[in-house]
Structures are given as C-alpha cells and as structure tokens.
Coordinates of C-alpha atoms in Angstrom, one line a residue:
X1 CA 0.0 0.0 0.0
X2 CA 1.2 2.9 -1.0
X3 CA 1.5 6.4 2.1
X4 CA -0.9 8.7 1.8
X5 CA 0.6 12.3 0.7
X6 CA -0.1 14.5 3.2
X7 CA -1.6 17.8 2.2
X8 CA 1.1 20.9 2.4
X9 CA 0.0 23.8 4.8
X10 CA 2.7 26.8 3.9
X11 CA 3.0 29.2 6.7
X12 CA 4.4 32.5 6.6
X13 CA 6.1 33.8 9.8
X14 CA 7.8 36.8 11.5
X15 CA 9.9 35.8 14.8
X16 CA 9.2 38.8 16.3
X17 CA 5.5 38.1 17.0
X18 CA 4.1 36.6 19.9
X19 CA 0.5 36.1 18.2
X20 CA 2.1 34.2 14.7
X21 CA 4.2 31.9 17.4
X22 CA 1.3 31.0 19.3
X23 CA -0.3 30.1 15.9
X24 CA 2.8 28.2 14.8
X25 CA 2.4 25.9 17.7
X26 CA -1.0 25.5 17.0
X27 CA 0.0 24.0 13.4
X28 CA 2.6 21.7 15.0
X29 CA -0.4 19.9 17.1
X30 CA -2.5 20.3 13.5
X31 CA 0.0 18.1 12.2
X32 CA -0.6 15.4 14.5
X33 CA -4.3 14.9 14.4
X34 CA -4.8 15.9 10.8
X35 CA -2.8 14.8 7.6
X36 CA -0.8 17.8 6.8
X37 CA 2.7 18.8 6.9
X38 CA 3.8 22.2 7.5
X39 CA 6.1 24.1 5.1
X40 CA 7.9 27.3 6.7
X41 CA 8.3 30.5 4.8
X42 CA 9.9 34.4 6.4
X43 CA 7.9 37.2 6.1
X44 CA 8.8 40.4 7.7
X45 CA 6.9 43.2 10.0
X46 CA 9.4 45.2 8.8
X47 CA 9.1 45.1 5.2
X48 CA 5.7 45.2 5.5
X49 CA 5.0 48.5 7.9
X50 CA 8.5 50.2 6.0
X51 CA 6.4 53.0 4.4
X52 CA 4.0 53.3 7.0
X53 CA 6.0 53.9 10.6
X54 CA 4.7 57.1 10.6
X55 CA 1.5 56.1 11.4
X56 CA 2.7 53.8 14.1
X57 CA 3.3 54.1 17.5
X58 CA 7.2 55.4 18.3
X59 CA 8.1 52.2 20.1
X60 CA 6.7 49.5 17.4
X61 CA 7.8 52.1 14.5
X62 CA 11.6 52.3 15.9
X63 CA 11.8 48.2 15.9
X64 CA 10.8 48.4 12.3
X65 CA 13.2 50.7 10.6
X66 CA 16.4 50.2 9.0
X67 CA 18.9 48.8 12.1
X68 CA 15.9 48.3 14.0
X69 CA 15.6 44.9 15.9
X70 CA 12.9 43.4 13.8
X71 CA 15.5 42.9 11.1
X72 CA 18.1 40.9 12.7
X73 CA 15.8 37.5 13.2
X74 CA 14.3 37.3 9.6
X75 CA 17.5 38.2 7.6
X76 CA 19.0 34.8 9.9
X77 CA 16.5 32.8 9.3
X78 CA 16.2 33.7 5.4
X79 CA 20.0 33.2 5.3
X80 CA 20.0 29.8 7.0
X81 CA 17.1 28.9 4.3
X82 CA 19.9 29.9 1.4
X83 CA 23.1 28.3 2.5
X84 CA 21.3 25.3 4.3
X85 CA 18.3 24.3 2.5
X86 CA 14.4 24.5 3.6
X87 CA 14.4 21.8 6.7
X88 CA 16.2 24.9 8.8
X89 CA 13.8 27.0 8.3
X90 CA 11.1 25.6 10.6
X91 CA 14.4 24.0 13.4
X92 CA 15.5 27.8 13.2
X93 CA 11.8 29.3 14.2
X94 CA 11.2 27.0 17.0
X95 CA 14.7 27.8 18.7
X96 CA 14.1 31.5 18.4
X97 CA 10.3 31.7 19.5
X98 CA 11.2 29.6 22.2
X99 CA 13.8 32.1 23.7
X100 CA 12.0 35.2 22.3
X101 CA 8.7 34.1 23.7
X102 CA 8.8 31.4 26.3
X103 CA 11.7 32.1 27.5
X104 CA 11.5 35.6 27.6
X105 CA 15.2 36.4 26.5
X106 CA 14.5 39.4 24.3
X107 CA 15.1 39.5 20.9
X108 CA 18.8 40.2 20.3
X109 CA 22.1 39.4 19.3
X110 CA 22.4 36.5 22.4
X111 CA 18.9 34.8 21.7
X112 CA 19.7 34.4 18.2
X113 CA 23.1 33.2 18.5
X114 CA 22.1 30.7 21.2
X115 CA 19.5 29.5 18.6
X116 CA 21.4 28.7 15.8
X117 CA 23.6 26.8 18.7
X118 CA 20.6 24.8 19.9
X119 CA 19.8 23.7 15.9
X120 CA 23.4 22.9 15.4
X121 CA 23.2 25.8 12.6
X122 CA 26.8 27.7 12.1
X123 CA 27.3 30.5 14.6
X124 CA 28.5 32.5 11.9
X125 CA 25.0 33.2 10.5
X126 CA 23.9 36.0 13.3
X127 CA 26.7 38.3 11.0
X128 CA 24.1 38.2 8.6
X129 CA 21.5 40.3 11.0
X130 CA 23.3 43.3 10.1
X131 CA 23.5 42.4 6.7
X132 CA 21.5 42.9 3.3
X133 CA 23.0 40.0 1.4
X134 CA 19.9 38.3 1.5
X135 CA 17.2 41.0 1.6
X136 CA 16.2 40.4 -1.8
X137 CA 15.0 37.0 -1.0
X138 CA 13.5 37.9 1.9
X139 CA 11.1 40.6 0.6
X140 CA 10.7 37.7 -2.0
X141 CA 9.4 35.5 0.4
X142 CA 7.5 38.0 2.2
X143 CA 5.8 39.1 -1.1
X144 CA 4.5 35.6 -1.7
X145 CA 3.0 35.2 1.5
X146 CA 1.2 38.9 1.6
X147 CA 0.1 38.8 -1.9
X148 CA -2.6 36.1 -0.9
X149 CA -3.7 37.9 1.7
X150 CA -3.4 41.7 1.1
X151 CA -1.4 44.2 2.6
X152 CA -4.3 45.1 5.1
X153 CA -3.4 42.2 7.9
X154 CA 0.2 41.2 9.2
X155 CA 1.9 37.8 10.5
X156 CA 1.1 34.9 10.3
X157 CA -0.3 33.9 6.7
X158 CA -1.4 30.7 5.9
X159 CA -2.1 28.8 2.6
X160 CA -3.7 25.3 1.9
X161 CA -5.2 23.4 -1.2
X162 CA -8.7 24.2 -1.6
X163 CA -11.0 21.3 -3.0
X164 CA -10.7 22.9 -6.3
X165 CA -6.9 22.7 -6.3
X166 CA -6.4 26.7 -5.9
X167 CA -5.2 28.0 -2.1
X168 CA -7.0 29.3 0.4
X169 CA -4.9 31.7 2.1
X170 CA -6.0 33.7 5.5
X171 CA -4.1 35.7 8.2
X172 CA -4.1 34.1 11.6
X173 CA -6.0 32.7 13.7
X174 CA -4.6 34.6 16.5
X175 CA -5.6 32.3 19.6
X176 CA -4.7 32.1 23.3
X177 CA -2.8 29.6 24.5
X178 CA -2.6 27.7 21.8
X179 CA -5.1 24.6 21.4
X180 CA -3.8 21.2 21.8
X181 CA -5.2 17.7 20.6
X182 CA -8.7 17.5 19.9
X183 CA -9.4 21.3 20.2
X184 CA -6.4 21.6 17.6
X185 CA -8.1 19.7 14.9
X186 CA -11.8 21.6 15.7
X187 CA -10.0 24.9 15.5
X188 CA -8.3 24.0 11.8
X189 CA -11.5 22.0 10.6
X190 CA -13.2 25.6 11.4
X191 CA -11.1 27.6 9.8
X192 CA -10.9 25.8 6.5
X193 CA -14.5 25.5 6.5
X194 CA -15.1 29.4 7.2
X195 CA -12.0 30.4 5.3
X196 CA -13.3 28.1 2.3
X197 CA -16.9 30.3 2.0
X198 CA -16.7 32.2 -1.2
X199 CA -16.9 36.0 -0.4
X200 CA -15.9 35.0 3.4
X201 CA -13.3 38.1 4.5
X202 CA -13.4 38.7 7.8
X203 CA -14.5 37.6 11.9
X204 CA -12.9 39.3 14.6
X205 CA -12.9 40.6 18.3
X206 CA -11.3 42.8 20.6
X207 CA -8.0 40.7 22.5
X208 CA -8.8 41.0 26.6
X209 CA -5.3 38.9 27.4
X210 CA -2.4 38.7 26.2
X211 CA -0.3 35.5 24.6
X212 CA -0.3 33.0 26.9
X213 CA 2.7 30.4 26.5
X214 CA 2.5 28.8 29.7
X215 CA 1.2 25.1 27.9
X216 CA 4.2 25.5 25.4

C-alpha cells in the first residue's frame, strides 16, 4: 500500500511576533491529528510596515526601521534557508520563539546566537542580522505570503489546497494559549470551512489577554 501524501500547509512567519508563534504551535499539534505537513516561509513586519511607521506608535515604529531589531531574526533565518536548505527553516523558528517568547530572552544578538547553537546551525549566520545579502529573497518571500492575503493584515499567513486545487490563504488565527489535541483539529477544521466560503473576509474581536505560552 502505498502512504498517503499528506496535504502541504505553507506558513508564513515573523519571529518577532508573539501572536504568529502561538499560531505556529497551534500548526505543529495540527500536524498530529490531521494529515498535513507544514512548510515554513519568512515574512517580515518590517518590510511590510516600512512605508508606514509614521502612522505607528514610536516604540513599534523604531523596531521596524532600518537597524531596528525586527531585522536581525528574519534576515538569519532567510539566510539559514539559502546556505542550508528549507528543513532549517522551521528547526530555526522553534529555537528563536522559544527564547523570544517562552523564555523571555529578548530579541537580540544572544537569543539568536544561542538558537542557531541549539539547531546545530553555524554561529556564523547572526553576522548576517546586520547584513543585506539576502534582503532580496526575503522581501521575495515575504511578497508571496502577503500577496494572498493583502497588505491590510500582518503575521502569520497561511495557505492550503482548496477542493478545487487553488489556495485558500488567510491571516491568523490569532488564539490564546494555543489549542492542543482534539481542540487543535476543531479549531483547523473551522477555519478551513469558514476560510473556504466564497466572499468570506473577515471575523474578529477585541484581544482582553495577552499570549499565553504557559502550555508550550
């Protein structure tokens, strides 16, 4: 008998954000009570908000421009994708959202160094934080995700086969801690259904807590 192929789920992601982590551990329990396999991409808040930090508030603005530190973890990551091939894209993520996030180590020059460590990745990638070399990919990358979606929503993006063979792509969900087992597969079978409804755009309400990470 021959394995069933299991249907791809690609996944666009920031490190920076708390909300598209939470989301990303969500998929990981997806992928053990449903028959999909996650593929990891890099998008950026960065490259997304860089004409529009006027409009944002001074803190969140400053971590987006040029230098700022919401460059440093994508250009890493998109630059362990290019010299080492897909499979450290999604190692790379979960050692830098666990520091970031549940952990609590900041997002910095340590954290990232320390994660490529923990992946067995080469410590000389976190020189490429500071650098360009890769930008072109990145915005790439990030361009592929967003263009599914429209500039109108941020991190994460996701994109699976529809039952006509064309992608349904949505931002989010954005859920609190993240649902495990059984509530896992309910949560994706809801989405897909809703997300799947022709002229379906948006369902939304106000966030009373912040990410919790403490089942993670």
């Amino acid at each position: 008998m021959s394995e069933s192929v299991k249907t791809p789920v690609d996944f666009w992601f920031d490190p920076l954000c708390p909300w598209a982590w939470m989301t990303s551990r969500w998929m990981l329990e997806v992928e053990k009570v449903r028959d999909v396999e996650v593929r990891w991409h890099v998008m950026s808040l960065a490259v997304l908000n860089e004409n529009r930090l006027d409009e944002l508030p001074e803190e969140y603005a400053e971590n987006m421009r040029p230098g700022g530190k919401a460059w440093g973890p994508v250009r890493v990551v998109i630059a362990a994708q290019e010299l080492h091939g897909d499979e450290a894209v999604g190692k790379l993520y979960t050692a830098l959202g666990t520091r970031f996030h549940n952990e609590g180590l900041g997002v910095n020059r340590e954290s990232i160094a320390a994660a490529l460590k923990d992946v067995g990745l080469p410590a000389e990638l976190i020189d490429f934080a500071d650098r360009d070399t890769y930008d072109v990919q990145l915005r790439a990358s990030h361009k592929e995700g967003i263009d599914k979606v429209g500039q109108d929503v941020g991190t994460p993006v996701i994109a699976v086969p529809g039952a006509d063979g064309e992608q349904i792509a949505f931002f989010g969900p954005v859920v609190t801690p993240a649902p495990q087992g059984e509530a896992a597969a309910k949560l994706w079978d809801g989405t897909l259904l809703v997300a799947a409804t022709p002229g379906f755009y948006e369902i939304k309400r106000s966030r009373t807590v912040g990410p919790d990470f403490s089942n993670l």
